[in-house]
Coordinates of N, CA, C and O in Angstrom, one line a residue:
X1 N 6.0 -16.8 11.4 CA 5.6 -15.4 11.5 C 5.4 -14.7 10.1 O 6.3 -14.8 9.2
X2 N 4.4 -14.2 10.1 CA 4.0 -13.6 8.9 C 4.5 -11.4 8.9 O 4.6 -10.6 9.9
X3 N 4.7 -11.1 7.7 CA 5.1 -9.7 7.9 C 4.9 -9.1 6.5 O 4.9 -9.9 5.5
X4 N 4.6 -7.7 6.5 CA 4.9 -7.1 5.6 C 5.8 -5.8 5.6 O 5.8 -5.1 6.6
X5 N 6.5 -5.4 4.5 CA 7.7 -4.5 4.4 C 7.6 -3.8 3.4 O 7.9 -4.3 2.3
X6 N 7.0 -2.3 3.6 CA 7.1 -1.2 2.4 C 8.5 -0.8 2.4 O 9.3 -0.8 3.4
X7 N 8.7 -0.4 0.9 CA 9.6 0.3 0.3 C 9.6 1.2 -0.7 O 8.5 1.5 -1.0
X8 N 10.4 1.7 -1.2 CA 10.2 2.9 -2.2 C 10.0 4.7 -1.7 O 10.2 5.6 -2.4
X9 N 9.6 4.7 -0.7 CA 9.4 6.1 -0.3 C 11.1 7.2 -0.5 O 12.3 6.9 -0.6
X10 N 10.3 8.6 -0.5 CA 11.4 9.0 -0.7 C 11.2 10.9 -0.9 O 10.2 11.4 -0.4
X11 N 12.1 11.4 -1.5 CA 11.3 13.0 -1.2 C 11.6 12.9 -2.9 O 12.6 12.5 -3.6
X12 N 10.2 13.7 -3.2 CA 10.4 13.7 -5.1 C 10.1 15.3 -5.3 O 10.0 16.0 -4.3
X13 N 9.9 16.0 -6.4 CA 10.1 17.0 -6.9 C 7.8 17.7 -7.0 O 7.2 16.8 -7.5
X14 N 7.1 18.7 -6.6 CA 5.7 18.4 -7.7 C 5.8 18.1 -9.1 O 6.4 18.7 -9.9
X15 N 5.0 17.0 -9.4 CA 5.2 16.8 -10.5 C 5.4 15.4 -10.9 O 4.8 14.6 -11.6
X16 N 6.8 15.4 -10.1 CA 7.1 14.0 -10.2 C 6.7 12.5 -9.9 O 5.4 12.3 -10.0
X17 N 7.3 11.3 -9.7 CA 7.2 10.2 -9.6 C 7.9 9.2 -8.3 O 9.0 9.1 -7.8
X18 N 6.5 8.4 -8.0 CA 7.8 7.2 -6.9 C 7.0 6.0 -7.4 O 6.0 6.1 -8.1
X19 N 7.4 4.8 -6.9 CA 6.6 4.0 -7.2 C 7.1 3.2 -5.2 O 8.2 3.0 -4.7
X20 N 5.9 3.0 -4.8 CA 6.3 2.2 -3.6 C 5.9 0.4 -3.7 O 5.0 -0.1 -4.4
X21 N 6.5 0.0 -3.2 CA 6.3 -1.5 -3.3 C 5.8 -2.3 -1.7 O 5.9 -1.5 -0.9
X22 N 5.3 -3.6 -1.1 CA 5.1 -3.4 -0.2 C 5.1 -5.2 -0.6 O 4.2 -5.7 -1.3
X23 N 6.0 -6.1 0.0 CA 6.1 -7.4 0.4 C 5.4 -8.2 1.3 O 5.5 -7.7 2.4
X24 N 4.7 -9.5 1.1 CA 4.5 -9.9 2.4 C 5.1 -11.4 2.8 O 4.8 -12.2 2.0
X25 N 5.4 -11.6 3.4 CA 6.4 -13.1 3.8 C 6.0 -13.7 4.7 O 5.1 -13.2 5.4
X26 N 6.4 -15.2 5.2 CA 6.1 -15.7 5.8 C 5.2 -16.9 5.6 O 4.7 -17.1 4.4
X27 N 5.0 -17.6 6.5 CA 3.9 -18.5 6.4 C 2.7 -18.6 5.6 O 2.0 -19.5 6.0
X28 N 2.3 -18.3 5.0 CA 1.2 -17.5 4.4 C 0.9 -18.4 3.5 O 1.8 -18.9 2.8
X29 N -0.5 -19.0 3.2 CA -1.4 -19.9 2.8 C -2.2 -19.3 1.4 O -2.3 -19.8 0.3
X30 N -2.8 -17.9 2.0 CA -3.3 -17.5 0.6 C -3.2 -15.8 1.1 O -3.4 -15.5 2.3
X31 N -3.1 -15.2 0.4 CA -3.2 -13.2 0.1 C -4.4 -12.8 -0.3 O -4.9 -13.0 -1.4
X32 N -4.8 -12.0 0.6 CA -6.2 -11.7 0.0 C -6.0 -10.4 0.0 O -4.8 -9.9 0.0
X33 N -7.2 -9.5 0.0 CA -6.8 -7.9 -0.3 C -6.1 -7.3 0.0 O -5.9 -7.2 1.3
X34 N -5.3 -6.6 -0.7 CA -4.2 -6.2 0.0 C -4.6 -4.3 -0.8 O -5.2 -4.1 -1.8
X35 N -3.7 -3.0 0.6 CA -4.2 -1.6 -0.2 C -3.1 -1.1 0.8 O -2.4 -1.8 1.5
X36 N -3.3 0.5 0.8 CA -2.3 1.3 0.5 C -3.3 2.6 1.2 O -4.4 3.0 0.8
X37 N -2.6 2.9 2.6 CA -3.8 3.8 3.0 C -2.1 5.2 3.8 O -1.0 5.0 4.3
X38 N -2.6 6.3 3.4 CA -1.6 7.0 4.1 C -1.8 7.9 5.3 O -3.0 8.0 5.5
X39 N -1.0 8.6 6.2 CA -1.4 9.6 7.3 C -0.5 11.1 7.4 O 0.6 11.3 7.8
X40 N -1.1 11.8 6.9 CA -0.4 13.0 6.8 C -0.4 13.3 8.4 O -0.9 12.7 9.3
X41 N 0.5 14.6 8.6 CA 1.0 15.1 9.8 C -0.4 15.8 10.7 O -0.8 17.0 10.3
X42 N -0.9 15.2 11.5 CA -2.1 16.3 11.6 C -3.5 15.8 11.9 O -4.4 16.2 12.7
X43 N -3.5 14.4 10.6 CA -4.8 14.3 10.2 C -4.4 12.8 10.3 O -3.2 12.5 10.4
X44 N -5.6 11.9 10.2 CA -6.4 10.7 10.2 C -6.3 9.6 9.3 O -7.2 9.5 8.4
X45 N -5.5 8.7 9.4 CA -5.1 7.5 8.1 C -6.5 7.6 7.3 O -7.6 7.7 7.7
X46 N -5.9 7.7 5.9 CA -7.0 7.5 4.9 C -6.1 6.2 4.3 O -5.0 5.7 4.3
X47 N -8.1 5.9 3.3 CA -7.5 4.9 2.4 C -6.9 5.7 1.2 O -7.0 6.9 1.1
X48 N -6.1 4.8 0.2 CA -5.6 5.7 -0.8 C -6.4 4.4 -2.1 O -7.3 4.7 -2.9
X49 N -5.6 2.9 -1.8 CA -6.2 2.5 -2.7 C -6.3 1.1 -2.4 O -5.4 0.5 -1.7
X50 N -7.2 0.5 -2.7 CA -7.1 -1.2 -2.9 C -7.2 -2.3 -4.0 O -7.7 -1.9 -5.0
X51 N -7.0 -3.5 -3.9 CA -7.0 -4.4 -4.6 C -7.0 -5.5 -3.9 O -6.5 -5.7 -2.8
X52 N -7.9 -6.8 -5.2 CA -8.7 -7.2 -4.9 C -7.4 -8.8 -5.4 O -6.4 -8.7 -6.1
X53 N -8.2 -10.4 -4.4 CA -6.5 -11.4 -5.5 C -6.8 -11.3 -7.0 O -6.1 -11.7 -7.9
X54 N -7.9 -10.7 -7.0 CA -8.6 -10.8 -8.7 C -8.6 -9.5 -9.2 O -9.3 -9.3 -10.2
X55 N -7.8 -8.5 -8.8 CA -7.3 -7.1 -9.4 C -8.6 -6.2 -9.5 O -8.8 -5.3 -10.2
X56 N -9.3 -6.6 -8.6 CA -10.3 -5.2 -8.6 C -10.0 -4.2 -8.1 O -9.8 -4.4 -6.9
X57 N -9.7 -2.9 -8.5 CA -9.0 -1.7 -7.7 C -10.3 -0.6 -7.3 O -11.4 -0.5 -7.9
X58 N -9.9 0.1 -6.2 CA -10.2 0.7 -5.7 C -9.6 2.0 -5.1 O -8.8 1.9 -4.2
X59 N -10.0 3.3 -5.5 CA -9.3 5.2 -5.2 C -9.7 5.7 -4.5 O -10.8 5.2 -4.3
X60 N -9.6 6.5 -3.9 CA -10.0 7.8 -2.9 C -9.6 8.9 -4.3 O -8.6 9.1 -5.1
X61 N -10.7 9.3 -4.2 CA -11.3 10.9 -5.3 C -9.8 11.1 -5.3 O -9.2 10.5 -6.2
X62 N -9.2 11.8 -4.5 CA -7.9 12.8 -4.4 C -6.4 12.0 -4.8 O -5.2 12.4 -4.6
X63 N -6.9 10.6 -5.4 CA -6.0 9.9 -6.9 C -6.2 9.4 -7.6 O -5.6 8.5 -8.1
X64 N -6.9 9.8 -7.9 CA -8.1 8.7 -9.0 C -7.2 9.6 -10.5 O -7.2 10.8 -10.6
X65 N -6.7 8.9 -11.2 CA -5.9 9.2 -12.4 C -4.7 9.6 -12.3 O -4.3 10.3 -13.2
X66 N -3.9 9.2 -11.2 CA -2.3 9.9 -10.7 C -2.5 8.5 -10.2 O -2.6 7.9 -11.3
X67 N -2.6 7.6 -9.2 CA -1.9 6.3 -9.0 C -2.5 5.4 -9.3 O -3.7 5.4 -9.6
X68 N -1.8 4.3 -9.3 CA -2.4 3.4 -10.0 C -2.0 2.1 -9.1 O -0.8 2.1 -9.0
X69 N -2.4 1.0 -8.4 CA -2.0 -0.3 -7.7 C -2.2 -1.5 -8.7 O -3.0 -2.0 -9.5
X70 N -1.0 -1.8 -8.3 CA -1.0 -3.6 -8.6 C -0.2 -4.7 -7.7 O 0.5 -4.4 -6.7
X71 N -0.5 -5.9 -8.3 CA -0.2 -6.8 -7.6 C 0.3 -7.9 -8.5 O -0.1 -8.2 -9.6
X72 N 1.7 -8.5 -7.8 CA 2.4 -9.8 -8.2 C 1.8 -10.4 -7.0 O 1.8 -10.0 -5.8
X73 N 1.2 -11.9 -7.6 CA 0.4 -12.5 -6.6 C 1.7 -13.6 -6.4 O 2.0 -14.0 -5.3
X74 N 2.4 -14.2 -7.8 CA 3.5 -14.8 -7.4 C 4.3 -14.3 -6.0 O 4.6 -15.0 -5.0
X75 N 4.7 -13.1 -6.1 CA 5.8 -12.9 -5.3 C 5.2 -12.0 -4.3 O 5.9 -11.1 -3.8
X76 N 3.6 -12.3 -3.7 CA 3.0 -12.0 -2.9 C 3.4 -10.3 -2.3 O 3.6 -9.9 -1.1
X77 N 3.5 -9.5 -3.3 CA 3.6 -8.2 -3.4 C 2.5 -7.3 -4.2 O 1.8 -7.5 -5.2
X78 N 2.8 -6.1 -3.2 CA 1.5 -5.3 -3.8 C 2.2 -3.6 -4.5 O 3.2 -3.4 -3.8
X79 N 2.0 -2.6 -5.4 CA 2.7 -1.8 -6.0 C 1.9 -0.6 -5.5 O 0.8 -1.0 -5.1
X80 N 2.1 0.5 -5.6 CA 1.3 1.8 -6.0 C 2.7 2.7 -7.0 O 3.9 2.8 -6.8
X81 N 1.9 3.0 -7.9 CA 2.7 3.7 -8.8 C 2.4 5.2 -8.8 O 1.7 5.7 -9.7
X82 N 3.0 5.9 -8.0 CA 2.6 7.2 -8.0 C 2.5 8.7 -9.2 O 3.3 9.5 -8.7
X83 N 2.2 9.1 -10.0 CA 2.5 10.0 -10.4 C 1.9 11.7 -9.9 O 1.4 12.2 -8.9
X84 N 2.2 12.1 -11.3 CA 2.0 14.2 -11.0 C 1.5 14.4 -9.7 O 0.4 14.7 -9.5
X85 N 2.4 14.1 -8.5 CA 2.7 14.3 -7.0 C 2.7 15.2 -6.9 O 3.2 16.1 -7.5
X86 N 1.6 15.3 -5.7 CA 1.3 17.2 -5.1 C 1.9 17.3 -3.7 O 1.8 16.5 -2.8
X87 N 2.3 18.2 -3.8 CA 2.4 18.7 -1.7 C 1.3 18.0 -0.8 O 1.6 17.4 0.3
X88 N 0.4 18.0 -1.2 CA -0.9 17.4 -0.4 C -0.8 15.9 -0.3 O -1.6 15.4 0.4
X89 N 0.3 15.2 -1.2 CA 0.4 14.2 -1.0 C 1.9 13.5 -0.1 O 2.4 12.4 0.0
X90 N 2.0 14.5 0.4 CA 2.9 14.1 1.7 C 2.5 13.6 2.8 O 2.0 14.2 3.7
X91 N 2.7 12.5 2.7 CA 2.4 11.6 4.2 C 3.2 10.2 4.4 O 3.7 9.6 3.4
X92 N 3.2 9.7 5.5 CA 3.5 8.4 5.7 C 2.6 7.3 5.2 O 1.5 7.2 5.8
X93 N 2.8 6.4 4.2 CA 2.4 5.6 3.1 C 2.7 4.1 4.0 O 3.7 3.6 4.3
X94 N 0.9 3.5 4.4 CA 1.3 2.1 5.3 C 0.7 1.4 4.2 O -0.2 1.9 3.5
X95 N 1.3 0.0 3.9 CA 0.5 -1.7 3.4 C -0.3 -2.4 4.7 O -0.2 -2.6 5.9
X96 N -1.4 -2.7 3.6 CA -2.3 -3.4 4.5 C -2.3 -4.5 3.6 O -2.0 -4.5 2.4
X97 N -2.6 -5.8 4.6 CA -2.7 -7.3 3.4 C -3.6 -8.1 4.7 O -3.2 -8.0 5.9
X98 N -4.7 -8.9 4.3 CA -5.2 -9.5 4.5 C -5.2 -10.9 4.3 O -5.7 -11.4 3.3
X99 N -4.7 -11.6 5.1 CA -4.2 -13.1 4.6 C -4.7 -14.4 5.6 O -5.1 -14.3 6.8
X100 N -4.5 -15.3 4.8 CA -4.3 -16.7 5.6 C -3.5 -17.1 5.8 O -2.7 -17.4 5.0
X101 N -3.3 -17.2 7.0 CA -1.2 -17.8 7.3 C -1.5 -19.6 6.9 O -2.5 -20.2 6.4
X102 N -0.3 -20.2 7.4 CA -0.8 -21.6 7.2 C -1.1 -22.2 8.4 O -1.0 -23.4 8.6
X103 N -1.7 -21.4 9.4 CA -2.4 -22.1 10.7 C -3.8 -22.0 10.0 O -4.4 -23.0 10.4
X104 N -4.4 -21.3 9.2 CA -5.6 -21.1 8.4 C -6.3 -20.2 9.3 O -7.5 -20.3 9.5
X105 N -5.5 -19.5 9.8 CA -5.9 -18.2 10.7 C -6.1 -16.7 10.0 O -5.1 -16.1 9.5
X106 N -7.0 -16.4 9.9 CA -7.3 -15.3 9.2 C -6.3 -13.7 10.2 O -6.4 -13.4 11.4
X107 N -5.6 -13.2 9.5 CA -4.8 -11.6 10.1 C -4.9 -10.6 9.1 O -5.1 -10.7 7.9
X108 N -4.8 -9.6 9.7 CA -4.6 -8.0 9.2 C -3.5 -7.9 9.7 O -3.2 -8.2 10.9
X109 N -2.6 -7.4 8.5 CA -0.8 -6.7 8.8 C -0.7 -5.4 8.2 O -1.0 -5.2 7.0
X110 N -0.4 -4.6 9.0 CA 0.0 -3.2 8.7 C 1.8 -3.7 8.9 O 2.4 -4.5 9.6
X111 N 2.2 -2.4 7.7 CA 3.7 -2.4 7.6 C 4.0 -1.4 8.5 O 3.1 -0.9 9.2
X112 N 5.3 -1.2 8.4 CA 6.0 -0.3 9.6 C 5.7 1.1 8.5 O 5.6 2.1 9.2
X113 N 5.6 1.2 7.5 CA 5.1 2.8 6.8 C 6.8 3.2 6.8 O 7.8 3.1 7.5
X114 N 6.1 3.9 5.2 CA 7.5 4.6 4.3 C 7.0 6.0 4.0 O 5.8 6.1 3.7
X115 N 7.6 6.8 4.1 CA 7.6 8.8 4.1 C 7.6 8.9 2.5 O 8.2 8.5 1.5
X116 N 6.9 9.4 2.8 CA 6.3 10.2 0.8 C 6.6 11.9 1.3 O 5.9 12.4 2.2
X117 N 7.7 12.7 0.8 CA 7.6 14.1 0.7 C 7.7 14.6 -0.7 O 8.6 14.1 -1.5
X118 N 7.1 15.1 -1.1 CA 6.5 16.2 -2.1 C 6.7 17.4 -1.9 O 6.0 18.2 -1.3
X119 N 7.9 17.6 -2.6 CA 8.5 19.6 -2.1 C 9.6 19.9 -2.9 O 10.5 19.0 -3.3
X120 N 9.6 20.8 -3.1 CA 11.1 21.5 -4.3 C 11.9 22.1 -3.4 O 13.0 22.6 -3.8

């Protein structure tokens, strides 16, 4: 069984900083794109960001120069580095990874999602 597990969420100050992290385990053959998409209270999973096994990244306008994603391909983990956090950036933060398990079965895993609050 294959899985992935965000961590890092938490309630930060405007302004501030989180960095979330998001694991994937299991059987797993090869990791392919793996990103970072959130759902505020209200509204409609957006993407936030992705990356490529070859580090091509990809933003939504509304972080483009505040986060930044990476990837440990060793330790089959993916990062977003959050900074100067707005209110508007409150939402539940899920991992997406696209992988080969070792049946050579192609899957999409969503994590169970970690709470991002942004408020003084």
């Amino acid at each position: 069984q294959v899985q992935v597990v965000e961590s890092g969420g938490g309630l930060v100050q405007p302004g501030g900083s989180l960095r979330l992290s998001c694991a994937a385990s299991g059987r797993i053959f090869r990791l392919n794109d793996m990103g970072w998409y959130r759902q505020a209270p209200g509204k409609q999973r957006e993407l936030v960001a992705t990356i490529t096994t070859g580090g091509s990244t990809n933003y939504a306008d509304s972080v483009k120069g505040r986060f930044t994603i990476s990837r440990d391909n060793a330790k089959n983990t993916v990062y977003l580095q959050m900074n100067s956090l707005k209110p508007e950036d409150t939402a539940v933060y899920y991992c997406n990874a696209g992988l080969i398990n070792s049946d050579y079965s192609y899957l999409e895993l969503w994590g169970q999602g970690t709470l991002v609050t942004v408020s003084s």
